[in-house]
PDB file of C-alpha atoms in Angstrom:
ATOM      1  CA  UNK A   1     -35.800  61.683 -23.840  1.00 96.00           C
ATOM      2  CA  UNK A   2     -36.238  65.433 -23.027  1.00 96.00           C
ATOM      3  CA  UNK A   3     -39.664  66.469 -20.957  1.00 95.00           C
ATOM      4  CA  UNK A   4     -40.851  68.003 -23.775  1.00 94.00           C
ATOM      5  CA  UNK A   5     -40.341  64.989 -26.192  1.00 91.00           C
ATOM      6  CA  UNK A   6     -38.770  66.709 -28.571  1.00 94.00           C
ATOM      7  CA  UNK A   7     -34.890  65.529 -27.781  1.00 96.00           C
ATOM      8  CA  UNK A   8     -33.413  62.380 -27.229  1.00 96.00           C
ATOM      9  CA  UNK A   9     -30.454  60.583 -27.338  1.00 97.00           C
ATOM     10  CA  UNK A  10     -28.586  56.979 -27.134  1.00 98.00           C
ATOM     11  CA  UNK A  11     -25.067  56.403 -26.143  1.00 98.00           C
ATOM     12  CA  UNK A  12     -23.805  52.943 -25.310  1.00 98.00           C
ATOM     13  CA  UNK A  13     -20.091  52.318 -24.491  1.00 98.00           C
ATOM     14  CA  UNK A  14     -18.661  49.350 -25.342  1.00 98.00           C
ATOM     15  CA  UNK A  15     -15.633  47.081 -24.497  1.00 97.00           C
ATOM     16  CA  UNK A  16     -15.151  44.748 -27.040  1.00 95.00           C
ATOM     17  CA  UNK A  17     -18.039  45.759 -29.495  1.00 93.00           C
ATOM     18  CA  UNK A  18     -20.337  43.510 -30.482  1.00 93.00           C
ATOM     19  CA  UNK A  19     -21.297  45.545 -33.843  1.00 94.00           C
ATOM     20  CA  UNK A  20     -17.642  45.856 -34.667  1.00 96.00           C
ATOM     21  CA  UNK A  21     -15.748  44.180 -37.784  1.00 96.00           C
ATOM     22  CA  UNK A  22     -12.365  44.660 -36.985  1.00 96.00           C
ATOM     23  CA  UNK A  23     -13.201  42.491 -33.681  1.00 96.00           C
ATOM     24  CA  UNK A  24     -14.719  40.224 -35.736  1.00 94.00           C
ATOM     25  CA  UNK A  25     -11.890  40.039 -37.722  1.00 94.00           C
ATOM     26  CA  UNK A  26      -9.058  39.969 -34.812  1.00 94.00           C
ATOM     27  CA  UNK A  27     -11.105  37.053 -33.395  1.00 92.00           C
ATOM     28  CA  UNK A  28     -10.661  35.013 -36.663  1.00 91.00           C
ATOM     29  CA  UNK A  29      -6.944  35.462 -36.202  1.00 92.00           C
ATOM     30  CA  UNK A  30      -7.340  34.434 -32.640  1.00 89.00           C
ATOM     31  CA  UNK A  31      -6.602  37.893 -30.698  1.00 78.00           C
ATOM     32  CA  UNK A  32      -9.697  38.227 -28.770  1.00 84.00           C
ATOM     33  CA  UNK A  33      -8.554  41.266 -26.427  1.00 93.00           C
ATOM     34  CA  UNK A  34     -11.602  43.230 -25.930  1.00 95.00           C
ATOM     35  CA  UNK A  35      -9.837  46.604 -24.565  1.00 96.00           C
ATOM     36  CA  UNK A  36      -8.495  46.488 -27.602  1.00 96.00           C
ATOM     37  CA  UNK A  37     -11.841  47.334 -29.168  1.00 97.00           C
ATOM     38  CA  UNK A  38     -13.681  49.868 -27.299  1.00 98.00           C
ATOM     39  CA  UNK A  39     -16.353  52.476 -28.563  1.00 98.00           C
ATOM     40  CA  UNK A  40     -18.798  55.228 -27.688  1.00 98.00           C
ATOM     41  CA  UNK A  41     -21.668  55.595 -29.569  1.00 98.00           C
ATOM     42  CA  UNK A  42     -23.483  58.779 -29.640  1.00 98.00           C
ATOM     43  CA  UNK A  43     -26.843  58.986 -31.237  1.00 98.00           C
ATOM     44  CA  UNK A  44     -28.912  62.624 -31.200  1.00 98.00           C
ATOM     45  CA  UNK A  45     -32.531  62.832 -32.074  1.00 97.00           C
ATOM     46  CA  UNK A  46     -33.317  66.498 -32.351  1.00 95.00           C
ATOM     47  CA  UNK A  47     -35.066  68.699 -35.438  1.00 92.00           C
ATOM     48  CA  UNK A  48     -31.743  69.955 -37.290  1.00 91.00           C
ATOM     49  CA  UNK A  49     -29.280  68.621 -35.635  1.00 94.00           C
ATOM     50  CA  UNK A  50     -29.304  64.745 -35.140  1.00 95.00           C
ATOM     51  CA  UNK A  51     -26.137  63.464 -34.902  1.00 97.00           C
ATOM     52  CA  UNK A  52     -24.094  60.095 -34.916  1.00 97.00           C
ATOM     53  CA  UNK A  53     -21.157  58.818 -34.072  1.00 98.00           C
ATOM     54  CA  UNK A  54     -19.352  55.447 -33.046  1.00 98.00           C
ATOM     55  CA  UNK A  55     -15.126  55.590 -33.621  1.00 98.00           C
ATOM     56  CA  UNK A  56     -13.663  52.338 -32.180  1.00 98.00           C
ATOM     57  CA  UNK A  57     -10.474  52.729 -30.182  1.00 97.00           C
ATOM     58  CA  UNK A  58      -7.254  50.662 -30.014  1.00 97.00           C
ATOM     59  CA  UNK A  59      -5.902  49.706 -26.466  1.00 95.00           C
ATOM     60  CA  UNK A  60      -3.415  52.446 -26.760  1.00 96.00           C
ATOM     61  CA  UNK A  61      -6.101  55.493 -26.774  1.00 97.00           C
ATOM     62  CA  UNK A  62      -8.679  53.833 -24.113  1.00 97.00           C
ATOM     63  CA  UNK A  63      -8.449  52.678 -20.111  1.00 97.00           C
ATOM     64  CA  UNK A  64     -11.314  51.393 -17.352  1.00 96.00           C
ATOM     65  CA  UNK A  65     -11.239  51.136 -13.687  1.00 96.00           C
ATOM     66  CA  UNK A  66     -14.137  50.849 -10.985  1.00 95.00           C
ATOM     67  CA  UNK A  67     -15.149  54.470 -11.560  1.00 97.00           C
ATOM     68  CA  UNK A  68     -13.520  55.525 -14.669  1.00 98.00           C
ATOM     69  CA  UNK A  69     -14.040  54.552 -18.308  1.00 98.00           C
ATOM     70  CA  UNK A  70     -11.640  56.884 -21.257  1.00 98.00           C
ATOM     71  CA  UNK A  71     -11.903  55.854 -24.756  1.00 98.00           C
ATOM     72  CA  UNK A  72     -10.053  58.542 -26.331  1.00 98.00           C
ATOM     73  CA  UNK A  73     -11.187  62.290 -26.091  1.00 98.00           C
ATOM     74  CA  UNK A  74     -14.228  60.906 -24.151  1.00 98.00           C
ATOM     75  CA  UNK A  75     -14.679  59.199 -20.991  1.00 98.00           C
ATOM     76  CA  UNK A  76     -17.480  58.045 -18.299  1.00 98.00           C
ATOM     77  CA  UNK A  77     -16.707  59.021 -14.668  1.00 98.00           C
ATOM     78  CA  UNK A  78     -19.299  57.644 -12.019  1.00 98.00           C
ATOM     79  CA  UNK A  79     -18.804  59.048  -8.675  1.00 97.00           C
ATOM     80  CA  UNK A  80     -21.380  56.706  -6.143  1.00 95.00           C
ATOM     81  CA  UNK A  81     -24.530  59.164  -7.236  1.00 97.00           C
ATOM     82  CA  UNK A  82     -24.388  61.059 -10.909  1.00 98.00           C
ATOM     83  CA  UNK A  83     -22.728  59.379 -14.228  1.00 98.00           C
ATOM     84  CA  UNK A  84     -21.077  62.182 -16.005  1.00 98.00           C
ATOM     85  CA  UNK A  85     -20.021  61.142 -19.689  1.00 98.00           C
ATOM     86  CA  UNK A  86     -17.592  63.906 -21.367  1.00 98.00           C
ATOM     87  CA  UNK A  87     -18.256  63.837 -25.155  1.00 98.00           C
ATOM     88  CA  UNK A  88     -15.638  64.686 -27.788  1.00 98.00           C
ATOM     89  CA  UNK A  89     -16.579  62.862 -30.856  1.00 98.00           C
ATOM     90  CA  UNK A  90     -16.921  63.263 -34.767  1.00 98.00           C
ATOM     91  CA  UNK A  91     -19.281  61.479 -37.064  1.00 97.00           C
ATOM     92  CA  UNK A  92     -18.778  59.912 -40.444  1.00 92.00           C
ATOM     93  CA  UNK A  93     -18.906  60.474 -42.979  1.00 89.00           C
ATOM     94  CA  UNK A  94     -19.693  63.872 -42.911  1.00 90.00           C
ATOM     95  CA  UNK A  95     -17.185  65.158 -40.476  1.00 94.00           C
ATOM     96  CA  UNK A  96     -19.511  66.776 -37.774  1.00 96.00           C
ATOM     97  CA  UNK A  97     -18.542  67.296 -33.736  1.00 97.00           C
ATOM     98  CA  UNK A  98     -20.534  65.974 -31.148  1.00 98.00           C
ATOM     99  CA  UNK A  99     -19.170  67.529 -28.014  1.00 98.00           C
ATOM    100  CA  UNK A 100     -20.425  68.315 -24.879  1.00 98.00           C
ATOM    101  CA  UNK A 101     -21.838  66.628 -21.398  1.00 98.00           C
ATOM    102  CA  UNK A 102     -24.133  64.611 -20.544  1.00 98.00           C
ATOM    103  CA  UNK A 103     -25.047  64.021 -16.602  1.00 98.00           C
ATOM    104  CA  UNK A 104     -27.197  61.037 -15.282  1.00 98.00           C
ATOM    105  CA  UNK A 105     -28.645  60.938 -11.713  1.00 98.00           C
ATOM    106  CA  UNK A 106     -30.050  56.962 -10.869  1.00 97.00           C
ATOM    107  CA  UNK A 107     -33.326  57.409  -9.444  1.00 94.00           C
ATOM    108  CA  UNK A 108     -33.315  54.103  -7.667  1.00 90.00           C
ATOM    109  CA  UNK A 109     -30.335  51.312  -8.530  1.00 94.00           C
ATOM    110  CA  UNK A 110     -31.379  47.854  -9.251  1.00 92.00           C
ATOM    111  CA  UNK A 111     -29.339  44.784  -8.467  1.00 91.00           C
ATOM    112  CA  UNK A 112     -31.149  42.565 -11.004  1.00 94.00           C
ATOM    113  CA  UNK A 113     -29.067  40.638 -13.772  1.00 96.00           C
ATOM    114  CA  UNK A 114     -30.638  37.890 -15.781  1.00 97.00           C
ATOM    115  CA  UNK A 115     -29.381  35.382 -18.353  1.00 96.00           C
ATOM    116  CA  UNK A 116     -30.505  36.251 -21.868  1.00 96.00           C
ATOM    117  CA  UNK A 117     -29.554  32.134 -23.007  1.00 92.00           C
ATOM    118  CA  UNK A 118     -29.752  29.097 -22.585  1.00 88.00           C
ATOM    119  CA  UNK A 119     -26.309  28.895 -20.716  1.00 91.00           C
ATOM    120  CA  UNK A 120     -25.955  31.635 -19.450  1.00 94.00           C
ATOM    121  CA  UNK A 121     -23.196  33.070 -21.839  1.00 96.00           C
ATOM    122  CA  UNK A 122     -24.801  36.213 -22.179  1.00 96.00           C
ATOM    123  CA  UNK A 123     -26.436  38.455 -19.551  1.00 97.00           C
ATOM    124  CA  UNK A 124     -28.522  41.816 -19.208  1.00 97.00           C
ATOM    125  CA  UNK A 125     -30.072  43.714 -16.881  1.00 95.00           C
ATOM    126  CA  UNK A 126     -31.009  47.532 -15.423  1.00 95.00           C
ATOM    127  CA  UNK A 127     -28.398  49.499 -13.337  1.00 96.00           C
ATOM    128  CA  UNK A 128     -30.975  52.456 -13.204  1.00 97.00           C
ATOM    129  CA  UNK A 129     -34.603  51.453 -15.112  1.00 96.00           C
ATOM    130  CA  UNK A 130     -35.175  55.073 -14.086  1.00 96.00           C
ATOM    131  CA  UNK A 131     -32.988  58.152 -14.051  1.00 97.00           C
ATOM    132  CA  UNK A 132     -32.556  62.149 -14.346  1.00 97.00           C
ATOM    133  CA  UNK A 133     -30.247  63.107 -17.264  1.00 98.00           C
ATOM    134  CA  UNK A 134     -29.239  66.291 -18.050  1.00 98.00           C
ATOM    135  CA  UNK A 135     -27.562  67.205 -21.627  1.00 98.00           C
ATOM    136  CA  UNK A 136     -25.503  70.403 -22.447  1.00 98.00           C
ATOM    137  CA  UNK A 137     -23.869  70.239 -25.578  1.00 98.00           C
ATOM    138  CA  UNK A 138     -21.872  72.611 -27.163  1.00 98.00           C
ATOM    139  CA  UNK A 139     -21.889  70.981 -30.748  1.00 98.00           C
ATOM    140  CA  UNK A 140     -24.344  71.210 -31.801  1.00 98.00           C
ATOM    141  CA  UNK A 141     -26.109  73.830 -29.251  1.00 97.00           C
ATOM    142  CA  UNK A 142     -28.122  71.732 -27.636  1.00 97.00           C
ATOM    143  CA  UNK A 143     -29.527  72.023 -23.698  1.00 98.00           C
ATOM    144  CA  UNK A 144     -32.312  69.626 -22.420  1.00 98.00           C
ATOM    145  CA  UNK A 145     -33.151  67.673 -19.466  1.00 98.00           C
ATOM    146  CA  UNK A 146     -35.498  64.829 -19.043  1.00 97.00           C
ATOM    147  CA  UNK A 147     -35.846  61.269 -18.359  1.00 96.00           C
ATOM    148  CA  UNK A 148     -33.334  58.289 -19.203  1.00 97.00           C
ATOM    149  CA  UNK A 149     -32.488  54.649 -18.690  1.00 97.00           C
ATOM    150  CA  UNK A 150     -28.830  52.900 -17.758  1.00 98.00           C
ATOM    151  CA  UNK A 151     -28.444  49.134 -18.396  1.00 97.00           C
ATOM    152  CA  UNK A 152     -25.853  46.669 -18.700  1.00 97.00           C
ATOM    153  CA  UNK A 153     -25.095  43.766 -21.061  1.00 96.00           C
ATOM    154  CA  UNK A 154     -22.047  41.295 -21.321  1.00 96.00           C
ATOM    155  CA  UNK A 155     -21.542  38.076 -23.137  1.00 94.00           C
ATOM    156  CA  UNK A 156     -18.877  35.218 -22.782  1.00 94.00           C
ATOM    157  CA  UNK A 157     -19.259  34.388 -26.437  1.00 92.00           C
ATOM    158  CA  UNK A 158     -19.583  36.555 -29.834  1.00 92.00           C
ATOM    159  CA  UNK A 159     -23.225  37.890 -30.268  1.00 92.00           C
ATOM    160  CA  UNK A 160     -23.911  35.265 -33.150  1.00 92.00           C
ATOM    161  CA  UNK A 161     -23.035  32.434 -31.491  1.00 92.00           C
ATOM    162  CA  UNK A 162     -26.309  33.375 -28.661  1.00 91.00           C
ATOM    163  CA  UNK A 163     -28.690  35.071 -30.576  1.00 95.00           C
ATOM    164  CA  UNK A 164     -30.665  35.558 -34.205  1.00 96.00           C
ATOM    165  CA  UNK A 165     -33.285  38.218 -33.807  1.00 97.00           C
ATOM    166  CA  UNK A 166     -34.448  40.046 -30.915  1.00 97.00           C
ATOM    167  CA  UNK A 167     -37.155  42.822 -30.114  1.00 98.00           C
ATOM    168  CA  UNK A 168     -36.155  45.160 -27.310  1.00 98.00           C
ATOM    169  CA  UNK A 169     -38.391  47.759 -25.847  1.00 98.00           C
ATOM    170  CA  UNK A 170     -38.175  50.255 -23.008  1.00 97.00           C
ATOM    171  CA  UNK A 171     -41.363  52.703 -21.912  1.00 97.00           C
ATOM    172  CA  UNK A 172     -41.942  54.761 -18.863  1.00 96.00           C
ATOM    173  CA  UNK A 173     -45.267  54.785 -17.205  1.00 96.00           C
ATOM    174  CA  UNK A 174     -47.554  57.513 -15.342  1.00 95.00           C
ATOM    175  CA  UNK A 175     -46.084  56.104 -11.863  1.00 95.00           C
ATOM    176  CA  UNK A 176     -43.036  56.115 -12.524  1.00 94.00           C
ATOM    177  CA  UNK A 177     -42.162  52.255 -13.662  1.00 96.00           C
ATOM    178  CA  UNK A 178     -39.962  51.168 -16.619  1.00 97.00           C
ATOM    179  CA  UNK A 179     -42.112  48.815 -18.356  1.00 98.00           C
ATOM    180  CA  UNK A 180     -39.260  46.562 -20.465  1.00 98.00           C
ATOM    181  CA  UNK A 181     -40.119  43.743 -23.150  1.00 98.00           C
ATOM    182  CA  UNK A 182     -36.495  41.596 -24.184  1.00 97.00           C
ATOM    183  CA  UNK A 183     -38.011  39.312 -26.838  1.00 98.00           C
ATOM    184  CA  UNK A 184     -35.336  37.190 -29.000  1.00 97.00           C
ATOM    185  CA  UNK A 185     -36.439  34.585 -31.156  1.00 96.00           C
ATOM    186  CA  UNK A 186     -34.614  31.922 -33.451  1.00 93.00           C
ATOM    187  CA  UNK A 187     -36.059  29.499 -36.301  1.00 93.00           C
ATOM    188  CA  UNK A 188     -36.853  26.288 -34.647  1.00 90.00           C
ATOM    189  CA  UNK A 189     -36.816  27.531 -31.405  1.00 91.00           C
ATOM    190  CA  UNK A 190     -39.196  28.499 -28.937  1.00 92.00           C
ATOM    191  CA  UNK A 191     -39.513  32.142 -28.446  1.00 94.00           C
ATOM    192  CA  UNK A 192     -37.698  33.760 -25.072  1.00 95.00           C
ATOM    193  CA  UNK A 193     -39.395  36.548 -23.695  1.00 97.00           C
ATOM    194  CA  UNK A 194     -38.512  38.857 -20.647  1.00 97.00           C
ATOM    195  CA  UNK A 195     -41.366  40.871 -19.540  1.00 98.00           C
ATOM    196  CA  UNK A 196     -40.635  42.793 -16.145  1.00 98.00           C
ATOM    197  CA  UNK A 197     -41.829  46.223 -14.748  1.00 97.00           C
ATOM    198  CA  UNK A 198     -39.042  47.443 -12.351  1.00 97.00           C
ATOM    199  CA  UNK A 199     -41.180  50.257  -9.588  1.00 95.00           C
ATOM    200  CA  UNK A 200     -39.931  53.376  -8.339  1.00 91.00           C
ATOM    201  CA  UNK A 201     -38.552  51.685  -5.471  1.00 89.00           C
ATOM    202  CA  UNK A 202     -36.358  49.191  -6.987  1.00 89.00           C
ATOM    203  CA  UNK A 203     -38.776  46.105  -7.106  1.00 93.00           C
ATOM    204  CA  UNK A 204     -38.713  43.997 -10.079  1.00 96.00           C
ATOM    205  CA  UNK A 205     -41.916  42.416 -10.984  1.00 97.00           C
ATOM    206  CA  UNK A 206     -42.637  39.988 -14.007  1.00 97.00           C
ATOM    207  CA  UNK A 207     -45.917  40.488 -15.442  1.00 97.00           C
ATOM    208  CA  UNK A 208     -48.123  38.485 -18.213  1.00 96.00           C
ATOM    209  CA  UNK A 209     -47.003  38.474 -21.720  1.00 97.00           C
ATOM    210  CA  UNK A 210     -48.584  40.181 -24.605  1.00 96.00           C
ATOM    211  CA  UNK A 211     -49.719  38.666 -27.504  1.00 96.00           C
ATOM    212  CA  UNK A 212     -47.237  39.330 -30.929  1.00 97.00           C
ATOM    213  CA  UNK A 213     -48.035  42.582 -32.735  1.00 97.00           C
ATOM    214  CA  UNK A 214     -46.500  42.645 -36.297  1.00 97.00           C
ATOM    215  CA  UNK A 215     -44.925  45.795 -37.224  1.00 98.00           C
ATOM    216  CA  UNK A 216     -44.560  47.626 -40.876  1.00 97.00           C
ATOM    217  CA  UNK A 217     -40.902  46.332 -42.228  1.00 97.00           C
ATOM    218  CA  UNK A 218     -38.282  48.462 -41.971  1.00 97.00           C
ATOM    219  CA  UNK A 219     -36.965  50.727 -45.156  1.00 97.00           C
ATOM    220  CA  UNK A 220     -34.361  47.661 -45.210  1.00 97.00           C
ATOM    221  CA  UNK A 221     -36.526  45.375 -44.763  1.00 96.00           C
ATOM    222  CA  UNK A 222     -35.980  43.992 -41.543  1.00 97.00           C
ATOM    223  CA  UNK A 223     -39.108  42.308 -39.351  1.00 97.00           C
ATOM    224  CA  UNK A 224     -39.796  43.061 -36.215  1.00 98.00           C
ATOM    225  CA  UNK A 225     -42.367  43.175 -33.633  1.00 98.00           C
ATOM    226  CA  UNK A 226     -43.884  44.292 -30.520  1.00 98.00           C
ATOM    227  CA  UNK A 227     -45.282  43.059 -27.747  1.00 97.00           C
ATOM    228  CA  UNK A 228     -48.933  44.509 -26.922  1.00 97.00           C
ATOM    229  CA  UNK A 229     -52.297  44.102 -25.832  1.00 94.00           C
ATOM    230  CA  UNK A 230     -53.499  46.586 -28.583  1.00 94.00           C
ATOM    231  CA  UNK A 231     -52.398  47.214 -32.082  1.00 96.00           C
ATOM    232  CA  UNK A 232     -48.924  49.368 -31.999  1.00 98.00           C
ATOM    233  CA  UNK A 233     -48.183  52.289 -34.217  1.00 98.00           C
ATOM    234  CA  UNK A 234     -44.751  53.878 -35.313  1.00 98.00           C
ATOM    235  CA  UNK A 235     -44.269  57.692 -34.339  1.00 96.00           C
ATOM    236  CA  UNK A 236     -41.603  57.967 -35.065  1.00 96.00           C
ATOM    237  CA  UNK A 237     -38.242  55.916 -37.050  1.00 97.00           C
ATOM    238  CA  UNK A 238     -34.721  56.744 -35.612  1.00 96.00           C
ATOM    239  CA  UNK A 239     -32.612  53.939 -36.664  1.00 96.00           C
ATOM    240  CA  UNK A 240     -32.762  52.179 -40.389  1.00 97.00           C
ATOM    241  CA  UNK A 241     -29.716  50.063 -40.818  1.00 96.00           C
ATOM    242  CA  UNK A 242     -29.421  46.914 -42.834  1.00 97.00           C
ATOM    243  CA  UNK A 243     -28.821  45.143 -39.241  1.00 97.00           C
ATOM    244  CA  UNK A 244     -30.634  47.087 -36.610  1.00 97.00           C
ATOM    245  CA  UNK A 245     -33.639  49.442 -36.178  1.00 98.00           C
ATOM    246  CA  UNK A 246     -34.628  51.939 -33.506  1.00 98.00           C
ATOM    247  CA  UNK A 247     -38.238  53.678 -33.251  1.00 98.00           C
ATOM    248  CA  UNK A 248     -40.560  55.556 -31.047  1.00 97.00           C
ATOM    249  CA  UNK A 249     -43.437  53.503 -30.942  1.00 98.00           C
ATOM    250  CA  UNK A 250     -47.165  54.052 -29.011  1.00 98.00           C
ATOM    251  CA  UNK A 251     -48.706  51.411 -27.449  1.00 97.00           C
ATOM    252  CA  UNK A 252     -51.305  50.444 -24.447  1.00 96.00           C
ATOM    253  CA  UNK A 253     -50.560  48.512 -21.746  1.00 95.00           C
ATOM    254  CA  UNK A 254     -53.174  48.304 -18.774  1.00 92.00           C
ATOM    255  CA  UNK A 255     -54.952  50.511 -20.605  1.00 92.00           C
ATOM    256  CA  UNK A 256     -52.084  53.464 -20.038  1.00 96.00           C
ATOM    257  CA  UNK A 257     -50.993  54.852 -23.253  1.00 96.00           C
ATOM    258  CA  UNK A 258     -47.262  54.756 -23.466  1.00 97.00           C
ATOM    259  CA  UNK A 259     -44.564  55.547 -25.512  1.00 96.00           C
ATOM    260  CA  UNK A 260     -41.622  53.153 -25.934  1.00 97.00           C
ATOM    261  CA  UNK A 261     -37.952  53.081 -27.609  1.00 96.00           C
ATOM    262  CA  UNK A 262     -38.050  49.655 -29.192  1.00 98.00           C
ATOM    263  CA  UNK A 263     -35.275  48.657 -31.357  1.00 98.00           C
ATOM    264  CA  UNK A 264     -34.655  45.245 -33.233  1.00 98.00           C
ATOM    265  CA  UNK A 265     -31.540  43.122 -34.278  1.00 98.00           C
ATOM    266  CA  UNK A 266     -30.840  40.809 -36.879  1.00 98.00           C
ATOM    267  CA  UNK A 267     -27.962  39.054 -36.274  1.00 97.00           C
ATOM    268  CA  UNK A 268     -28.091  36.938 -39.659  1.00 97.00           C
ATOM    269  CA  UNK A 269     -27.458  40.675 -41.124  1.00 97.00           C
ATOM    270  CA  UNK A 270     -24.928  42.090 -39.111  1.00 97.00           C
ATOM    271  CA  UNK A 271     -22.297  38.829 -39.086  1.00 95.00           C
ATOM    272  CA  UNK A 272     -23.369  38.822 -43.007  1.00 96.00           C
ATOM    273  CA  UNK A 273     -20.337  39.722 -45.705  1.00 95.00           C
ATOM    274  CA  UNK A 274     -22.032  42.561 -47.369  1.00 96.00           C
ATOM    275  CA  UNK A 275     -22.947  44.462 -43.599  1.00 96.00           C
ATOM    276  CA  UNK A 276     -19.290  43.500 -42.551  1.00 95.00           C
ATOM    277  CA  UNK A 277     -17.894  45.018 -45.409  1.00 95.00           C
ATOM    278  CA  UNK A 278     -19.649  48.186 -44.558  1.00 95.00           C
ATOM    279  CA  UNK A 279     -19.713  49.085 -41.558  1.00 96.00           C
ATOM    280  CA  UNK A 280     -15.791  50.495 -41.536  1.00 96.00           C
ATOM    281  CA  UNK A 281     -17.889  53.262 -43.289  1.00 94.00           C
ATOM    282  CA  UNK A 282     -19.801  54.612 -40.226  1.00 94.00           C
ATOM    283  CA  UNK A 283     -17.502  53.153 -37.596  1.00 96.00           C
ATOM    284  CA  UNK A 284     -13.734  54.140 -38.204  1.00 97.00           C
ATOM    285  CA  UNK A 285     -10.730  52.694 -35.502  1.00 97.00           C
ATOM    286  CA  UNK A 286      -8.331  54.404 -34.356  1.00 95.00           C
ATOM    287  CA  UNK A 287      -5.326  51.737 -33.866  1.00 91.00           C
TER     288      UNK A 287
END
């Protein structure tokens, strides 16, 4: 999110995407090669010119190493202090560019990882709760700087074989903390909650759980929560898919007003028919 608050923006690069159909698909045939279904996706919250993109590429168009990650025209490039991510991207279905670049300085890495199940099958945690990022973008014309966030999440397993809903929310506070709330929940099931504050310098402290707050349902219908001391209000919705929902939402915690990104998941949606049957639609693959 820009200083200002009026920019922000969401990219998440995937090997072997978890939203993706034709994965799903290739997995029902029994060729589960997850290079062979990589992705950036490139969301832009700005008056005017939001954007969004996510193209899926085929083995052939992407390669990874230790400091290098190419999935076609764009790549990641990490070079032991700033993540530079090269963007060269076009949405669906109206054909608009996103190009440009986008630089990320880690304030303070964090070594924490923690299992998200049962098992163990799937895992999550902060590279960099808190980071600089700088964006200059060339399509559209866009030039910011602000704050940001870098995590990390891998599974063992396909995403609906470990999860059913879950309630995600990031916020930064006055001292500099990332104040993070992982919440998934499943019928039958007792509710798992993560509730950790990472500091400035790198510590990772859990802290007491808030009590449920119910949120309005999404324009498709989709529940979701938060978790809060203090009733929650919506400022501001980014995301309204059948499966998945992003907002800027205010809250209190401590008594510190914040603002968070909170998004929820339905994984009953996304593995449904209907979704699967749609998505191709926003995300196109290039073989």
């Amino acid at each position: 999110m820009s200083d200002d608050g009026q920019h922000g923006i969401t990219l998440i690069a995937f090997v072997g995407s978890v939203f993706s159909p034709y994965y799903a698909w290739a997995r029902q045939r029994g060729r589960m090669n997850p290079d062979n279904h990589c992705a950036l996706n490139v969301a832009l919250y700005s008056k005017g010119k939001g954007r969004w993109a996510m193209t899926e590429r085929g083995h052939r168009h992407s390669a990874r190493s230790a400091q290098a990650f190419i999935i076609g025209p764009s790549q990641l490039a990490w070079d032991g202090d700033c993540l530079t991510i090269d963007i060269n991207e076009v949405c669906v279905p109206l054909p608009r560019r996103i190009r440009g670049r986008i630089k990320l300085w880690p304030q303070q890495l964090c070594a924490f990882s923690t299992r998200l199940d049962a098992f163990g099958r799937h895992r999550w945690g902060p590279l960099a709760p808190a980071s600089r990022i700088e964006v200059e973008l060339s399509s559209p014309d866009l030039k910011w700087q602000g704050h940001a966030y870098l995590d990390s999440n891998e599974g063992d397993e396909p995403i609906d074989q470990g999860f059913h809903t879950w309630d995600w929310s990031r916020a930064r506070m006055r001292d500099g903390s990332t104040l993070v709330f992982y919440d998934m929940q499943a019928p039958h099931t007792q509710d798992r909650v993560l509730s950790l504050r990472f500091t400035p310098k790198g510590k990772v402290e859990t802290i007491d759980t808030p009590p449920v707050q119910r949120l309005p349902k999404t324009g498709w219908r989709i529940d979701r929560r938060m978790r809060s001391e203090q009733p929650v209000q919506v400022q501001e919705q980014l995301e309204d898919t059948p499966f998945y929902q992003r907002a800027l939402l205010q809250f209190d915690h401590a008594g510190e007003p914040l603002l968070a990104f909170h998004e929820t998941l339905s994984v009953p949606r996304l593995v449904s028919p209907v979704v699967q049957a749609m998505l191709p639609w926003r995300m196109p693959r290039r073989a």
